[in-house]
Amino acid sequence: MATFDRRTFLRTATTAVVAGAVTPDLAVKSMENDLAAPAPTPPEVTKILARYIVSARYEDLPAHVRKEGLRTLLNWVGVAVGGSRHETVNIAVEALAPFSGPPQASILGRRERFDAMNAAFINGVSSHIFDYDDTHPKTIIHPAGPVVSAILALAEHRPTDGRNFLNALVLGVETECRIGNAVYPDHYDRGWHITGTAGVFGAAASAGKLLGLSEQQMIWALGLAASQPVGFRESFGSMNKSFNPGRAASNGLFAAFLASKNFTSSDQMIEAKRGWATTISTKHDYKEIIDGLGKHYESTLNTYKAFACGIVMHPAIDAAIQLRDQYSVNAGRVQSVHLRVNPLVLELTGKKTPTTGLEGKFSIYHAVAVAIVEGAAGERQFSDRAVHDPTIVQLRSRVVPVIDTNIQLSQVEMTMVLEDGRQLVKSIQHAKGTLEAPMTDGDIESKFTDLAKESLSPAQIRTLVDLCWNLEKLPSASAIAKAAVPL
Amino acid sequence: MATFDRRTFLRTATTAVVAGAVTPDLAVKSMENDLAAPAPTPPEVTKILARYIVSARYEDLPAHVRKEGLRTLLNWVGVAVGGSRHETVNIAVEALAPFSGPPQASILGRRERFDAMNAAFINGVSSHIFDYDDTHPKTIIHPAGPVVSAILALAEHRPTDGRNFLNALVLGVETECRIGNAVYPDHYDRGWHITGTAGVFGAAASAGKLLGLSEQQMIWALGLAASQPVGFRESFGSMNKSFNPGRAASNGLFAAFLASKNFTSSDQMIEAKRGWATTISTKHDYKEIIDGLGKHYESTLNTYKAFACGIVMHPAIDAAIQLRDQYSVNAGRVQSVHLRVNPLVLELTGKKTPTTGLEGKFSIYHAVAVAIVEGAAGERQFSDRAVHDPTIVQLRSRVVPVIDTNIQLSQVEMTMVLEDGRQLVKSIQHAKGTLEAPMTDGDIESKFTDLAKESLSPAQIRTLVDLCWNLEKLPSASAIAKAAVPL
């Protein structure tokens, strides 16, 4: 623990008082507090992180890190295109069109073009609409929303090749997930929507990397990003939830553009006493941010949802689809489906007769039934159409969940009884889409196709998927954004 | 205290888990915490506030409230024009120009025009450059920065008459100061720059009022504003400090524009368990927000700095100018100036030989000397020129502060000894610019002229001052912005 530096404190207090930003009484009280319990001097977190971001090269990325970056990209493009026709996006486009600058960047899945910052916002909103995007399980951050929304829009404005783009993507995800690790779970438990509060750092870092910021400029970009945290958990259930990753993306770009012209900030915004981490969270473990940079990659711990609903139903859906496929089950021949589940499954998703697609996401009965009938549980399986489909409605009444406190939330034990008396059994320890049972590349492609097919033709989808996988060979990463626009 | 509503909790938790936004484990832990210590149900703060904002009419404003609104406006236009030539603003203009939408709004004191949101940001930055703007002493919020920056830019895009503009200004200031009162001082003490965190509500409220939002839309605007708090005290001393009121202004506009098209948010974003106040502050006294709406006006408690430096030096400067003017003191005839000051004055502003204008703001010696020589302590009295002026340098060596623990921070006792042996004595209880000794209308006009004269001609300044005082007669409030552009 460093000794208390009275000079440093006085300099800070003086600046504040002279600026009129704090009353002298408050400064004195604050000084007394500090003298009574001097804080340890934290490491230079902002500086160390900035130095890493500006110096890290594409060539330094291990192959498995590059590969996970491509999977993150492909999954994000899919959910962004998939969400782009939603009412939330229509509203954002209508509201912001009068203020947009030059048509620098595409809105994925649509024909409008906006300036880079507004495009980043809208694409970030689209990508979170279905809560079907990627998840870093250690923090529940959805990493791609803030980062890829920012840099794909930027890449259309300032050309960049695919390798630099992938490097920036990885560095952005590293930045936000590491900062998230430093404050999770306290920060999230308090009420912050961590995708918006940590995400803005990822957006600024990745955009700043593509803008070629110096170390000092990157420090400022992180400082200006820190100054713009976005979102509370109270927003969940409204359009404001999708707003948060979108605004994190545009705020990060805003920070990076200003820093690139030498708009200054503090050099210690993350770790200072009145900076981001101590103000916004009771926990702040800076080792999570600065240890093992360039050696250990949080971005390889990203996951992609296999099913378009809360993860609590994923084990049952996974079991249902596996039995269906393995035994070529005909839904009409299913007499009953028994499943032993953790008690929370019924508490959270116990709705027996959903009447809307959204309600279907809260019904374990519907989820299992639709998975058996359609062999999938994507966004279209949680539509109004699906919850009113007679075959599915009939089958869901035969789904019999039983709670069992010995069953973990990641598990399910399913017994499917067919009309001919056969009993098909499936036990799931970890559902598809978890770190333990990751989505295959093919799974992500299928999810992509399912999400994109209302906006893009099959040929366009094929082209777009190939562009994502082949990012590292692209002379301009902007080709991906352009290919995601309907013909 | 309301009984704990298990159903409400489950609905919230379910939404979160199903959305994949929270792990089931965390939801269970959180539920157990809530069952152990259920929180009282707060009043419907967001709704009550929104209802007030949408229903309050110009005709309801008492005369003294209207008058204080005009003073707030005039002071803000002065500091915004005054700060507009600063390097910070040059950088912001250069960085954002490539992304600006149509030239909807003026940058005060300059010739560029930007879309309303970018203009609001830049004008908000300009107005805080010198830390010379208005202050609500109860919260240390600088009210005009977020609010007037937002609505003046908006008024150029969407015409509004002066009366509606004044009403929106007052309502915006009410909103931010009341929300600030609810969380101050804990929120500020923790590290938030309250002008940016509470200010964004003021910007959204005032802009939403001019956009004619419905009560539901205003609720959403407040929710989207809440989701975008700006700034930490660690930014003080860098350009990031001026960034904060600017970004609060543009974020508030962003929220209001989206809400006007029915982009939804929570109906309880201010008071909900995982909403703004409980997440961002340990103190949250909702009575401060909702009691006496339309009866008691926080906006009448606004103050305007008389001198362009920290308030700790204001009593001494005030005394020096009063003696100078009262006795027509010639600086060359001053043998010494003795002042009894609170100990903090020397701790904070004890620099004896400042070498830059900024250092002059930390020197009680320079402040007293320049006040005697020039009869003022505006921005130009804290310039590099001033701290090197031989007459001032000579006089400052004759300034003798003595600390006295019986002297309050608001006080000073000054004895000026002249070469002829005369001793001039002045005691100050409250310096000019405080609530107890407010700036007169003439004082604010003089300050305005001093700030504007490098950008605008004397005739332009006269026109602009008259437009501000006569706001209520203007068919379009935008005339003020247009008149603040150099010819």
Coordinates of N, CA, C and O in Angstrom, one line a residue, chain A residues 10 14 17-26 28 88 91 94-96 98-102 104 115 131 140 157 188-192 223-224 226-234 236 238-240 243 247 251 254 257-258 261-266 268-269 272 274 276 279 305 309-310 344 347-348 361-362 409, chain B residues 6 10 14 17-25 88 91 94-96 98-102 104 115 131 140 157 184 188-192 223-224 226-234 236 238-240 243 247 251 254 257-258 261-266 268-269 272 274 276 279 305 309-310 344 347-348 361-362 409:
Chain A
L10 N -4.1 17.4 -2.6 CA -4.3 18.8 -2.6 C -4.4 19.4 -4.1 O -5.3 20.2 -4.4
T14 N -7.7 21.1 -5.2 CA -7.6 22.5 -5.7 C -8.2 22.6 -7.0 O -9.0 23.6 -7.3
V17 N -12.0 22.6 -6.6 CA -12.5 23.8 -5.9 C -12.4 25.0 -6.8 O -13.4 25.8 -7.0
V18 N -11.2 25.2 -7.4 CA -11.0 26.3 -8.3 C -12.0 26.3 -9.5 O -12.5 27.3 -9.9
A19 N -12.2 25.1 -9.9 CA -13.1 25.0 -11.0 C -14.6 25.2 -10.6 O -15.5 25.3 -11.4
G20 N -14.8 25.3 -9.3 CA -16.1 25.6 -8.8 C -16.9 24.3 -8.8 O -18.2 24.3 -8.7
A21 N -16.2 23.2 -9.0 CA -17.0 21.9 -9.2 C -17.2 21.2 -7.8 O -18.0 20.3 -7.7
V22 N -16.6 21.7 -6.8 CA -16.9 21.1 -5.5 C -16.8 22.3 -4.5 O -15.9 23.2 -4.6
T23 N -17.6 22.3 -3.5 CA -17.5 23.3 -2.5 C -16.3 23.1 -1.6 O -15.9 21.9 -1.4
P24 N -15.7 24.1 -1.1 CA -14.5 23.9 -0.2 C -14.9 23.0 1.0 O -14.1 22.2 1.4
D25 N -16.1 23.2 1.5 CA -16.5 22.3 2.7 C -16.4 20.8 2.3 O -15.9 20.0 3.1
L26 N -16.9 20.5 1.1 CA -16.9 19.1 0.7 C -15.5 18.7 0.5 O -15.1 17.5 0.8
V28 N -12.9 19.6 2.0 CA -12.2 19.4 3.4 C -12.7 18.1 3.9 O -11.9 17.3 4.4
T88 N -38.7 -2.0 -33.3 CA -37.7 -1.2 -32.5 C -36.7 -0.5 -33.5 O -36.4 0.7 -33.3
I91 N -38.4 2.2 -35.6 CA -38.5 3.5 -34.9 C -37.2 4.2 -34.8 O -37.1 5.5 -35.0
E94 N -36.5 5.9 -38.1 CA -37.3 7.0 -38.4 C -36.9 8.2 -37.5 O -36.9 9.4 -38.0
A95 N -36.6 7.9 -36.2 CA -36.3 9.0 -35.3 C -34.9 9.7 -35.7 O -34.8 10.9 -35.5
L96 N -34.0 8.9 -36.1 CA -32.6 9.4 -36.3 C -32.3 9.9 -37.7 O -31.4 10.7 -37.9
P98 N -33.5 12.2 -39.6 CA -33.3 13.7 -39.8 C -32.0 14.3 -39.3 O -31.6 15.4 -39.7
F99 N -31.3 13.5 -38.5 CA -30.0 14.0 -37.9 C -28.8 13.3 -38.5 O -27.7 13.7 -38.1
S100 N -29.0 12.3 -39.3 CA -27.8 11.6 -39.8 C -26.9 12.4 -40.7 O -27.4 13.2 -41.5
G101 N -25.6 12.2 -40.5 CA -24.7 12.8 -41.4 C -24.6 12.0 -42.8 O -25.6 11.3 -43.1
P102 N -23.5 12.1 -43.5 CA -23.4 11.5 -44.8 C -23.7 10.0 -44.7 O -23.4 9.4 -43.7
Q104 N -22.5 7.1 -44.7 CA -21.2 6.4 -44.6 C -21.3 4.9 -44.4 O -20.4 4.2 -44.8
D115 N -24.7 8.0 -41.2 CA -23.3 8.2 -40.8 C -22.9 7.1 -39.9 O -23.7 6.4 -39.3
D131 N -32.4 -11.0 -28.1 CA -31.6 -11.6 -27.0 C -31.0 -12.9 -27.4 O -31.0 -13.9 -26.7
I140 N -21.8 -12.3 -18.4 CA -23.0 -12.1 -19.1 C -23.0 -10.9 -20.0 O -24.0 -10.3 -20.4
H157 N -16.5 3.6 -43.4 CA -16.1 5.1 -43.5 C -14.6 5.2 -43.8 O -14.1 6.0 -44.5
Y188 N -22.9 -5.7 -11.8 CA -24.1 -6.1 -12.4 C -25.3 -6.3 -11.4 O -26.4 -5.9 -11.6
D189 N -24.9 -6.8 -10.2 CA -25.9 -7.1 -9.2 C -26.5 -5.8 -8.7 O -27.7 -5.7 -8.4
R190 N -25.7 -4.7 -8.7 CA -26.2 -3.4 -8.3 C -27.3 -2.9 -9.2 O -28.1 -2.1 -8.8
G191 N -27.2 -3.2 -10.5 CA -28.3 -2.8 -11.4 C -27.8 -2.4 -12.8 O -28.6 -2.1 -13.7
W192 N -26.5 -2.4 -13.0 CA -26.0 -1.9 -14.3 C -26.2 -3.0 -15.4 O -26.0 -4.2 -15.1
G223 N -10.8 6.9 -21.6 CA -11.3 7.8 -20.6 C -12.7 8.4 -21.0 O -13.6 8.5 -20.2
L224 N -12.8 8.8 -22.3 CA -14.0 9.4 -22.8 C -15.1 8.3 -22.9 O -16.3 8.5 -22.7
A226 N -15.2 5.7 -20.8 CA -15.6 5.5 -19.4 C -16.7 6.5 -19.0 O -17.6 6.2 -18.2
S227 N -16.5 7.7 -19.5 CA -17.5 8.8 -19.1 C -18.9 8.6 -19.7 O -19.7 9.4 -19.4
Q228 N -19.1 7.5 -20.5 CA -20.4 7.3 -21.1 C -20.9 5.9 -20.9 O -21.2 5.2 -21.9
P229 N -21.1 5.5 -19.7 CA -21.6 4.2 -19.4 C -23.1 4.2 -19.8 O -23.7 5.2 -19.8
V230 N -23.6 3.0 -20.2 CA -25.0 2.9 -20.7 C -25.8 1.8 -20.1 O -25.4 0.7 -20.1
G231 N -26.9 2.2 -19.5 CA -28.0 1.2 -19.2 C -28.1 0.5 -17.9 O -27.1 0.2 -17.2
F232 N -29.3 0.4 -17.5 CA -29.7 -0.3 -16.2 C -30.5 -1.5 -16.5 O -31.2 -1.6 -17.5
R233 N -30.5 -2.5 -15.6 CA -31.3 -3.7 -15.8 C -32.8 -3.4 -15.8 O -33.6 -4.2 -16.3
E234 N -33.2 -2.3 -15.2 CA -34.6 -2.0 -15.2 C -35.1 -1.8 -16.6 O -36.3 -1.9 -16.9
F236 N -34.8 -3.9 -18.9 CA -35.1 -5.3 -19.5 C -36.6 -5.4 -19.7 O -37.4 -5.1 -18.8
S238 N -38.1 -3.8 -22.2 CA -38.5 -2.7 -23.1 C -37.5 -2.5 -24.2 O -36.4 -3.2 -24.2
M239 N -37.8 -1.6 -25.2 CA -36.8 -1.4 -26.3 C -35.5 -0.8 -25.7 O -34.5 -0.9 -26.4
N240 N -35.6 -0.3 -24.5 CA -34.4 0.3 -23.9 C -33.3 -0.7 -23.7 O -32.1 -0.4 -23.7
F243 N -31.4 -0.8 -26.9 CA -30.8 0.5 -26.9 C -29.4 0.5 -26.4 O -28.5 1.1 -26.9
R247 N -26.1 2.0 -28.1 CA -25.5 3.3 -27.6 C -24.1 3.1 -27.1 O -23.3 4.0 -27.3
N251 N -21.3 5.4 -28.6 CA -20.5 6.2 -27.6 C -19.1 5.9 -27.7 O -18.2 6.7 -27.6
F254 N -17.7 7.7 -30.7 CA -17.7 9.1 -30.4 C -16.4 9.4 -29.6 O -15.6 10.3 -29.9
F257 N -13.3 8.9 -32.0 CA -13.1 10.0 -33.0 C -12.5 11.3 -32.3 O -11.7 11.9 -32.8
L258 N -13.1 11.6 -31.1 CA -12.6 12.8 -30.4 C -11.1 12.6 -30.0 O -10.3 13.5 -30.1
K261 N -8.4 13.3 -32.4 CA -8.0 14.7 -32.7 C -7.4 15.3 -31.4 O -7.3 16.5 -31.3
N262 N -7.1 14.5 -30.4 CA -6.4 15.0 -29.2 C -7.4 15.7 -28.2 O -7.0 16.6 -27.5
F263 N -8.6 15.2 -28.2 CA -9.5 15.7 -27.1 C -9.1 14.9 -25.9 O -9.1 13.7 -25.9
T264 N -8.7 15.6 -24.8 CA -8.0 14.9 -23.7 C -9.0 14.4 -22.7 O -10.1 14.8 -22.6
S265 N -8.5 13.5 -21.9 CA -9.2 13.0 -20.7 C -8.2 12.7 -19.6 O -7.0 13.1 -19.7
S266 N -8.5 12.1 -18.6 CA -7.6 11.7 -17.5 C -6.7 10.5 -18.0 O -7.1 9.8 -18.9
Q268 N -5.9 8.2 -15.9 CA -6.2 7.1 -15.0 C -7.7 6.9 -14.8 O -8.2 6.7 -13.7
M269 N -8.5 7.1 -15.9 CA -9.9 7.1 -15.7 C -10.5 5.8 -15.2 O -11.5 5.8 -14.4
A272 N -8.7 5.5 -11.1 CA -8.6 6.6 -10.2 C -9.7 6.6 -9.1 O -10.8 6.0 -9.3
R274 N -11.8 8.8 -8.0 CA -13.1 9.2 -8.5 C -13.3 8.9 -10.0 O -13.9 9.7 -10.7
W276 N -13.9 5.5 -13.0 CA -14.9 4.6 -13.4 C -15.2 3.4 -12.4 O -16.3 3.3 -11.8
T279 N -16.2 4.2 -8.7 CA -17.5 4.9 -8.6 C -18.7 3.9 -9.0 O -19.8 4.0 -8.4
K305 N -25.8 -18.5 -28.5 CA -27.0 -19.2 -28.2 C -27.5 -20.1 -29.3 O -27.6 -19.7 -30.5
C309 N -34.2 -18.3 -26.8 CA -34.9 -18.1 -25.6 C -33.9 -18.1 -24.4 O -32.8 -18.3 -24.6
G310 N -34.5 -17.9 -23.2 CA -33.6 -18.0 -22.0 C -32.9 -19.3 -21.9 O -33.4 -20.3 -22.2
L344 N -36.1 -24.1 -10.6 CA -36.2 -22.8 -11.2 C -36.8 -22.8 -12.6 O -37.4 -21.8 -13.1
E347 N -40.4 -22.3 -12.2 CA -40.7 -20.9 -11.7 C -40.6 -19.9 -12.8 O -41.4 -18.9 -12.8
L348 N -39.6 -20.1 -13.6 CA -39.3 -19.0 -14.6 C -40.1 -19.2 -15.9 O -40.4 -18.3 -16.6
K361 N -41.6 -17.9 -25.0 CA -40.3 -17.9 -24.5 C -40.3 -18.2 -23.0 O -39.3 -18.4 -22.3
F362 N -41.5 -18.1 -22.4 CA -41.7 -18.3 -20.9 C -42.4 -19.6 -20.7 O -42.9 -19.8 -19.6
L409 N -29.2 -26.7 -13.0 CA -29.8 -25.8 -14.1 C -29.3 -26.1 -15.5 O -30.0 -25.9 -16.4
Chain B
R6 N -43.9 -11.1 -4.3 CA -43.2 -12.2 -4.9 C -43.5 -12.4 -6.4 O -42.6 -12.7 -7.2
L10 N -40.8 -12.3 -9.4 CA -40.7 -13.5 -10.3 C -40.8 -13.0 -11.8 O -40.1 -13.5 -12.6
T14 N -37.8 -13.5 -14.2 CA -38.1 -14.4 -15.4 C -37.7 -13.7 -16.6 O -37.0 -14.2 -17.5
V17 N -33.9 -13.7 -16.9 CA -33.2 -15.0 -17.1 C -33.6 -15.5 -18.5 O -32.7 -15.9 -19.3
V18 N -34.8 -15.3 -18.9 CA -35.2 -15.8 -20.2 C -34.5 -15.0 -21.3 O -34.1 -15.5 -22.3
A19 N -34.3 -13.7 -21.0 CA -33.5 -12.9 -22.0 C -32.0 -13.3 -22.0 O -31.3 -12.8 -22.8
G20 N -31.6 -14.2 -21.1 CA -30.2 -14.6 -21.0 C -29.4 -13.5 -20.4 O -28.2 -13.5 -20.5
A21 N -30.1 -12.5 -19.8 CA -29.3 -11.4 -19.2 C -28.8 -11.6 -17.8 O -28.0 -10.9 -17.3
V22 N -29.3 -12.7 -17.2 CA -28.8 -13.0 -15.9 C -28.8 -14.5 -15.8 O -29.7 -15.2 -16.3
T23 N -27.8 -15.0 -15.1 CA -27.8 -16.5 -14.9 C -28.9 -16.8 -13.9 O -29.2 -16.1 -13.0
P24 N -29.4 -18.0 -14.0 CA -30.4 -18.4 -13.0 C -29.8 -18.4 -11.6 O -30.5 -18.0 -10.6
D25 N -28.6 -18.8 -11.4 CA -28.0 -18.8 -10.1 C -28.0 -17.4 -9.5 O -28.3 -17.2 -8.3
T88 N -10.3 23.3 -27.2 CA -11.2 22.1 -26.9 C -12.4 22.1 -27.9 O -12.7 21.1 -28.5
I91 N -11.2 21.3 -31.5 CA -11.0 19.8 -31.7 C -12.3 19.1 -31.9 O -12.5 18.3 -32.8
E94 N -13.6 19.8 -35.3 CA -12.9 19.1 -36.4 C -13.2 17.6 -36.3 O -13.4 17.0 -37.4
A95 N -13.3 17.1 -35.1 CA -13.6 15.6 -35.0 C -15.0 15.2 -35.5 O -15.2 14.1 -36.1
L96 N -16.0 16.1 -35.2 CA -17.3 15.7 -35.5 C -17.9 16.1 -36.9 O -18.9 15.6 -37.3
P98 N -17.1 15.5 -39.9 CA -17.4 14.5 -40.9 C -18.7 13.6 -40.7 O -19.1 12.9 -41.6
F99 N -19.2 13.7 -39.5 CA -20.4 12.9 -39.1 C -21.7 13.7 -38.9 O -22.7 13.1 -38.7
S100 N -21.5 15.0 -39.0 CA -22.7 15.8 -38.8 C -23.8 15.6 -39.9 O -23.5 15.5 -41.0
G101 N -25.0 15.7 -39.4 CA -26.1 15.7 -40.3 C -26.3 17.1 -40.9 O -25.4 17.9 -40.9
P102 N -27.5 17.4 -41.4 CA -27.8 18.7 -42.0 C -27.5 19.8 -41.1 O -27.5 19.7 -39.8
Q104 N -28.5 22.1 -39.1 CA -29.7 22.6 -38.5 C -29.5 23.6 -37.4 O -30.4 24.4 -37.1
D115 N -25.8 19.4 -37.2 CA -27.1 18.9 -36.9 C -27.4 19.2 -35.4 O -26.5 19.5 -34.7
D131 N -15.3 27.0 -16.7 CA -15.9 26.8 -15.4 C -16.5 28.1 -14.8 O -16.3 28.4 -13.7
I140 N -24.3 21.7 -6.8 CA -23.1 22.0 -7.6 C -23.4 21.6 -9.1 O -22.4 21.4 -9.8
H157 N -34.0 23.8 -35.2 CA -34.5 22.7 -36.0 C -36.0 22.7 -36.0 O -36.7 22.4 -37.1
Y184 N -27.8 13.9 -4.1 CA -26.6 14.7 -3.6 C -26.7 14.7 -2.0 O -27.8 14.8 -1.5
Y188 N -22.5 12.5 -5.7 CA -21.3 13.3 -6.1 C -20.1 12.9 -5.4 O -19.0 12.7 -6.0
D189 N -20.2 12.6 -4.1 CA -19.1 12.2 -3.3 C -18.4 10.9 -3.8 O -17.2 10.7 -3.7
R190 N -19.3 10.0 -4.3 CA -18.8 8.8 -4.8 C -17.9 9.0 -6.0 O -17.0 8.2 -6.3
G191 N -18.2 10.0 -6.8 CA -17.3 10.2 -8.0 C -18.0 10.7 -9.2 O -17.3 11.0 -10.2
W192 N -19.3 10.7 -9.2 CA -20.0 11.2 -10.4 C -19.9 12.7 -10.6 O -20.0 13.4 -9.7
G223 N -36.6 7.7 -19.1 CA -35.9 6.4 -19.0 C -34.7 6.3 -19.9 O -33.7 5.7 -19.4
L224 N -34.8 6.7 -21.1 CA -33.7 6.7 -22.0 C -32.6 7.6 -21.6 O -31.4 7.4 -21.8
A226 N -32.0 8.4 -18.4 CA -31.4 7.8 -17.3 C -30.3 6.8 -17.7 O -29.3 6.6 -17.0
S227 N -30.6 6.2 -18.8 CA -29.7 5.1 -19.3 C -28.4 5.7 -19.9 O -27.5 4.9 -20.3
Q228 N -28.2 7.0 -19.9 CA -27.0 7.6 -20.5 C -26.4 8.6 -19.5 O -26.2 9.8 -19.9
P229 N -26.1 8.2 -18.3 CA -25.4 9.2 -17.4 C -24.0 9.5 -18.0 O -23.4 8.7 -18.6
V230 N -23.5 10.7 -17.7 CA -22.2 11.1 -18.2 C -21.3 11.6 -17.1 O -21.6 12.5 -16.4
G231 N -20.1 11.1 -17.1 CA -19.0 11.7 -16.4 C -18.6 11.4 -15.0 O -19.5 11.3 -14.1
F232 N -17.3 11.4 -14.7 CA -16.8 11.2 -13.4 C -15.9 12.4 -13.0 O -15.3 13.1 -13.9
R233 N -15.7 12.6 -11.7 CA -14.9 13.7 -11.3 C -13.5 13.6 -11.6 O -12.7 14.6 -11.7
E234 N -13.0 12.4 -11.9 CA -11.6 12.2 -12.3 C -11.3 12.9 -13.6 O -10.2 13.2 -14.0
F236 N -11.9 16.0 -14.1 CA -11.6 17.4 -13.8 C -10.1 17.7 -14.1 O -9.2 17.0 -13.7
S238 N -9.1 18.0 -17.3 CA -8.9 17.7 -18.7 C -10.1 18.2 -19.5 O -11.1 18.6 -19.0
M239 N -10.0 18.1 -20.9 CA -11.1 18.5 -21.7 C -12.4 17.7 -21.4 O -13.5 18.1 -21.7
N240 N -12.2 16.5 -20.9 CA -13.3 15.6 -20.6 C -14.3 16.2 -19.6 O -15.5 15.9 -19.6
F243 N -16.6 18.1 -21.7 CA -17.3 17.0 -22.5 C -18.6 16.7 -21.8 O -19.6 16.5 -22.4
R247 N -22.2 16.3 -23.6 CA -22.7 15.0 -23.9 C -24.1 14.8 -23.2 O -24.9 14.1 -23.7
N251 N -27.1 13.7 -25.3 CA -27.8 12.4 -24.9 C -29.3 12.7 -24.6 O -30.1 11.9 -24.9
F254 N -31.1 13.0 -27.8 CA -31.2 11.6 -28.4 C -32.4 10.9 -27.7 O -33.2 10.2 -28.4
F257 N -35.8 12.5 -28.9 CA -36.2 12.2 -30.3 C -36.7 10.8 -30.4 O -37.6 10.5 -31.1
L258 N -36.0 9.8 -29.8 CA -36.4 8.4 -29.8 C -37.8 8.3 -29.2 O -38.7 7.6 -29.7
K261 N -40.9 9.1 -31.1 CA -41.4 8.1 -32.1 C -41.8 6.8 -31.4 O -41.9 5.7 -32.0
N262 N -41.9 6.8 -30.1 CA -42.4 5.7 -29.3 C -41.4 4.6 -29.1 O -41.7 3.4 -29.0
F263 N -40.1 4.9 -29.0 CA -39.1 4.0 -28.6 C -39.3 3.9 -27.1 O -39.2 4.8 -26.3
T264 N -39.6 2.7 -26.6 CA -40.0 2.5 -25.2 C -38.9 2.3 -24.2 O -37.8 1.9 -24.6
S265 N -39.2 2.5 -23.0 CA -38.3 2.3 -21.9 C -39.2 1.8 -20.7 O -40.3 1.5 -20.9
S266 N -38.6 1.7 -19.5 CA -39.3 1.3 -18.3 C -40.2 2.5 -17.9 O -39.9 3.6 -18.2
Q268 N -40.6 3.0 -14.7 CA -40.1 3.3 -13.4 C -38.5 3.5 -13.4 O -37.9 3.0 -12.4
M269 N -38.0 4.0 -14.4 CA -36.5 4.0 -14.5 C -35.8 4.7 -13.4 O -34.7 4.3 -13.0
A272 N -36.9 2.4 -9.8 CA -37.0 1.0 -9.7 C -35.7 0.4 -9.0 O -34.7 1.1 -8.9
R274 N -33.6 -1.8 -9.8 CA -32.4 -1.9 -10.6 C -32.4 -0.7 -11.6 O -32.0 -0.8 -12.8
W276 N -32.2 3.8 -12.0 CA -31.1 4.9 -11.9 C -30.7 5.2 -10.5 O -29.5 5.0 -10.1
T279 N -29.1 2.4 -8.2 CA -27.9 1.9 -8.7 C -26.7 2.9 -8.6 O -25.6 2.6 -8.4
K305 N -21.5 33.0 -11.5 CA -20.1 33.4 -11.0 C -19.8 34.8 -11.5 O -19.9 35.1 -12.6
C309 N -12.9 32.1 -11.6 CA -12.0 31.3 -10.8 C -12.8 30.6 -9.8 O -14.0 30.8 -9.6
G310 N -12.1 29.7 -9.0 CA -12.8 29.0 -7.9 C -13.4 29.9 -6.9 O -12.8 31.0 -6.6
L344 N -8.3 27.2 4.3 CA -8.3 26.5 3.0 C -7.9 27.4 1.8 O -7.5 26.9 0.8
E347 N -4.4 26.9 1.3 CA -4.1 25.5 0.9 C -4.4 25.3 -0.5 O -3.7 24.6 -1.3
L348 N -5.5 25.9 -1.0 CA -5.9 25.7 -2.3 C -5.4 26.7 -3.4 O -5.2 26.3 -4.5
K361 N -5.3 31.1 -11.6 CA -6.5 30.7 -10.9 C -6.3 30.0 -9.6 O -7.2 29.8 -8.8
F362 N -5.0 29.7 -9.3 CA -4.6 29.0 -8.1 C -3.8 29.9 -7.2 O -3.1 29.5 -6.3
L409 N -15.3 30.4 5.0 CA -14.9 30.3 3.7 C -15.6 31.4 2.8 O -15.1 31.8 1.8

